[in-house]
Amino acid sequence: MGGNPHYFYNFKAEFPTELRIEAFSPEYLSADRANIRPAIQDWPKTVRYGEQFELHVEVTLPVVGIVEVNLGNAPFATHSFSQGQRLVKLKVTPAVPDADGRYRISCTGPPRGAVAPPGYYMMFAVNQGVPSVARWVQLVV
């Protein structure tokens, strides 16, 4: 990989400047698991505390077990430290087949603000450990 060398980089010191990088590709995104990766198709744009709502996911292979639905907030980062991280696992019912690889999942919003403060969250459907692409949802009072 290329870079923008700095005048003060020192490659011969006791602890030399390190310019190598590593690419991380999680196992759950491998090609052999693409057919179990859910895709959220329809979802509410806002959710209230304790509210029941439905979302629809599409999966190539039949769903086995429970499809989790999780909310992850949008933390802020400073000095390589991400603050305000939060992952909330929602109560869900088993996925019900609709048609052609689509499933309906009934979910219940977080119980109160102490569990998940109001704001925008990334919503993920997780099938057999494989997450979907996130969809934004606003948690409101």
mmCIF file of C-alpha atoms in Angstrom:
data_model
loop_
_atom_site.group_PDB
_atom_site.id
_atom_site.type_symbol
_atom_site.label_atom_id
_atom_site.label_comp_id
_atom_site.label_asym_id
_atom_site.label_seq_id
_atom_site.Cartn_x
_atom_site.Cartn_y
_atom_site.Cartn_z
ATOM 1 C CA MET A 1 0.000 0.000 0.000
ATOM 2 C CA GLY A 2 1.183 3.472 -0.708
ATOM 3 C CA GLY A 3 1.354 6.246 1.791
ATOM 4 C CA ASN A 4 2.444 9.754 2.474
ATOM 5 C CA PRO A 5 5.833 9.403 4.205
ATOM 6 C CA HIS A 6 6.595 12.028 6.782
ATOM 7 C CA TYR A 7 10.003 13.611 7.252
ATOM 8 C CA PHE A 8 10.208 12.387 10.854
ATOM 9 C CA TYR A 9 9.400 8.718 10.139
ATOM 10 C CA ASN A 10 12.222 6.575 11.489
ATOM 11 C CA PHE A 11 12.628 3.064 10.109
ATOM 12 C CA LYS A 12 15.914 2.235 11.892
ATOM 13 C CA ALA A 13 14.992 3.092 15.494
ATOM 14 C CA GLU A 14 14.468 0.617 18.324
ATOM 15 C CA PHE A 15 10.718 0.999 17.698
ATOM 16 C CA PRO A 16 10.556 1.874 13.982
ATOM 17 C CA THR A 17 7.651 3.536 12.247
ATOM 18 C CA GLU A 18 5.178 0.901 11.036
ATOM 19 C CA LEU A 19 3.397 1.540 7.726
ATOM 20 C CA ARG A 20 1.924 -1.897 7.044
ATOM 21 C CA ILE A 21 -1.830 -2.350 7.246
ATOM 22 C CA GLU A 22 -4.090 -5.339 7.640
ATOM 23 C CA ALA A 23 -7.462 -5.823 5.980
ATOM 24 C CA PHE A 24 -10.103 -7.381 8.202
ATOM 25 C CA SER A 25 -12.812 -9.411 6.531
ATOM 26 C CA PRO A 26 -15.042 -11.223 9.025
ATOM 27 C CA GLU A 27 -15.878 -14.856 8.362
ATOM 28 C CA TYR A 28 -19.611 -14.136 8.377
ATOM 29 C CA LEU A 29 -19.210 -12.040 5.208
ATOM 30 C CA SER A 30 -17.593 -14.886 3.233
ATOM 31 C CA ALA A 31 -19.174 -15.933 -0.080
ATOM 32 C CA ASP A 32 -20.327 -19.286 1.306
ATOM 33 C CA ARG A 33 -22.607 -17.495 3.795
ATOM 34 C CA ALA A 34 -24.108 -15.003 1.350
ATOM 35 C CA ASN A 35 -27.195 -17.176 0.922
ATOM 36 C CA ILE A 36 -28.103 -16.880 4.639
ATOM 37 C CA ARG A 37 -27.403 -13.135 4.917
ATOM 38 C CA PRO A 38 -30.686 -11.354 5.562
ATOM 39 C CA ALA A 39 -31.676 -8.168 3.761
ATOM 40 C CA ILE A 40 -34.128 -5.851 5.529
ATOM 41 C CA GLN A 41 -36.794 -4.901 2.982
ATOM 42 C CA ASP A 42 -39.523 -3.061 4.913
ATOM 43 C CA TRP A 43 -39.078 -1.479 8.328
ATOM 44 C CA PRO A 44 -40.561 1.391 10.351
ATOM 45 C CA LYS A 45 -38.624 4.634 10.200
ATOM 46 C CA THR A 46 -39.554 5.430 13.823
ATOM 47 C CA VAL A 47 -40.089 3.136 16.829
ATOM 48 C CA ARG A 48 -41.533 3.982 20.264
ATOM 49 C CA TYR A 49 -40.612 2.431 23.600
ATOM 50 C CA GLY A 50 -42.380 -0.909 24.088
ATOM 51 C CA GLU A 51 -44.090 -0.616 20.700
ATOM 52 C CA GLN A 52 -44.665 -3.752 18.670
ATOM 53 C CA PHE A 53 -43.716 -3.432 15.024
ATOM 54 C CA GLU A 54 -42.983 -5.635 12.040
ATOM 55 C CA LEU A 55 -40.168 -5.745 9.567
ATOM 56 C CA HIS A 56 -39.661 -7.885 6.503
ATOM 57 C CA VAL A 57 -36.400 -9.561 5.606
ATOM 58 C CA GLU A 58 -35.356 -11.472 2.543
ATOM 59 C CA VAL A 59 -33.105 -14.534 2.779
ATOM 60 C CA THR A 60 -32.096 -16.838 -0.095
ATOM 61 C CA LEU A 61 -32.103 -20.080 1.916
ATOM 62 C CA PRO A 62 -34.928 -20.954 4.331
ATOM 63 C CA VAL A 63 -34.559 -19.433 7.803
ATOM 64 C CA VAL A 64 -33.565 -21.892 10.528
ATOM 65 C CA GLY A 65 -34.059 -20.731 14.105
ATOM 66 C CA ILE A 66 -34.630 -17.190 15.325
ATOM 67 C CA VAL A 67 -33.628 -14.142 13.309
ATOM 68 C CA GLU A 68 -32.383 -11.580 15.833
ATOM 69 C CA VAL A 69 -33.116 -7.885 15.439
ATOM 70 C CA ASN A 70 -30.608 -5.572 17.112
ATOM 71 C CA LEU A 71 -30.279 -1.822 17.450
ATOM 72 C CA GLY A 72 -26.823 -0.271 17.513
ATOM 73 C CA ASN A 73 -26.505 3.431 18.197
ATOM 74 C CA ALA A 74 -24.261 5.768 16.283
ATOM 75 C CA PRO A 75 -21.408 6.388 18.733
ATOM 76 C CA PHE A 76 -18.974 9.250 18.415
ATOM 77 C CA ALA A 77 -15.223 8.833 18.293
ATOM 78 C CA THR A 78 -12.388 10.948 19.567
ATOM 79 C CA HIS A 79 -8.703 10.050 19.878
ATOM 80 C CA SER A 80 -9.353 6.501 18.617
ATOM 81 C CA PHE A 81 -11.884 5.888 21.393
ATOM 82 C CA SER A 82 -15.515 5.291 20.476
ATOM 83 C CA GLN A 83 -17.833 6.626 23.146
ATOM 84 C CA GLY A 84 -21.505 5.986 23.719
ATOM 85 C CA GLN A 85 -21.575 2.511 22.175
ATOM 86 C CA ARG A 86 -24.737 0.552 22.794
ATOM 87 C CA LEU A 87 -26.226 -2.651 21.354
ATOM 88 C CA VAL A 88 -29.850 -3.460 22.174
ATOM 89 C CA LYS A 89 -31.267 -6.883 21.335
ATOM 90 C CA LEU A 90 -34.994 -6.583 20.679
ATOM 91 C CA LYS A 91 -37.618 -9.141 21.657
ATOM 92 C CA VAL A 92 -38.714 -10.936 18.483
ATOM 93 C CA THR A 93 -41.088 -13.669 17.400
ATOM 94 C CA PRO A 94 -39.981 -16.437 15.034
ATOM 95 C CA ALA A 95 -39.811 -15.361 11.380
ATOM 96 C CA VAL A 96 -42.983 -16.155 9.426
ATOM 97 C CA PRO A 97 -42.578 -16.896 5.691
ATOM 98 C CA ASP A 98 -44.470 -14.459 3.437
ATOM 99 C CA ALA A 99 -43.421 -15.341 -0.084
ATOM 100 C CA ASP A 100 -40.338 -16.073 -2.195
ATOM 101 C CA GLY A 101 -37.710 -15.838 0.526
ATOM 102 C CA ARG A 102 -39.407 -12.996 2.413
ATOM 103 C CA TYR A 103 -40.080 -13.327 6.132
ATOM 104 C CA ARG A 104 -42.117 -11.213 8.546
ATOM 105 C CA ILE A 105 -40.658 -10.653 12.022
ATOM 106 C CA SER A 106 -42.600 -9.083 14.884
ATOM 107 C CA CYS A 107 -40.410 -7.041 17.230
ATOM 108 C CA THR A 108 -40.867 -5.054 20.424
ATOM 109 C CA GLY A 109 -39.062 -1.742 20.881
ATOM 110 C CA PRO A 110 -36.787 -1.200 23.887
ATOM 111 C CA PRO A 111 -38.711 -0.894 27.182
ATOM 112 C CA ARG A 112 -37.470 2.552 28.278
ATOM 113 C CA GLY A 113 -34.883 5.273 27.791
ATOM 114 C CA ALA A 114 -32.508 3.812 30.376
ATOM 115 C CA VAL A 115 -32.030 0.837 28.047
ATOM 116 C CA ALA A 116 -31.791 2.901 24.861
ATOM 117 C CA PRO A 117 -31.920 6.713 24.929
ATOM 118 C CA PRO A 118 -33.972 8.399 22.179
ATOM 119 C CA GLY A 119 -32.127 8.980 18.930
ATOM 120 C CA TYR A 120 -31.086 7.314 15.709
ATOM 121 C CA TYR A 121 -30.030 3.670 15.676
ATOM 122 C CA MET A 122 -28.776 1.232 13.078
ATOM 123 C CA MET A 123 -31.105 -1.754 12.919
ATOM 124 C CA PHE A 124 -29.627 -5.134 11.970
ATOM 125 C CA ALA A 125 -31.320 -8.466 11.316
ATOM 126 C CA VAL A 126 -28.992 -11.351 12.256
ATOM 127 C CA ASN A 127 -29.567 -14.811 10.771
ATOM 128 C CA GLN A 128 -27.370 -17.627 12.114
ATOM 129 C CA GLY A 129 -24.704 -15.110 13.140
ATOM 130 C CA VAL A 130 -24.731 -13.297 9.785
ATOM 131 C CA PRO A 131 -25.874 -9.646 9.996
ATOM 132 C CA SER A 132 -27.770 -7.670 7.398
ATOM 133 C CA VAL A 133 -26.761 -4.258 6.147
ATOM 134 C CA ALA A 134 -28.021 -1.735 8.711
ATOM 135 C CA ARG A 135 -31.144 0.340 8.231
ATOM 136 C CA TRP A 136 -31.575 3.593 10.131
ATOM 137 C CA VAL A 137 -34.471 3.893 12.566
ATOM 138 C CA GLN A 138 -35.316 6.677 15.013
ATOM 139 C CA LEU A 139 -36.234 5.705 18.571
ATOM 140 C CA VAL A 140 -38.729 8.242 19.897
ATOM 141 C CA VAL A 141 -40.600 8.865 23.161
#
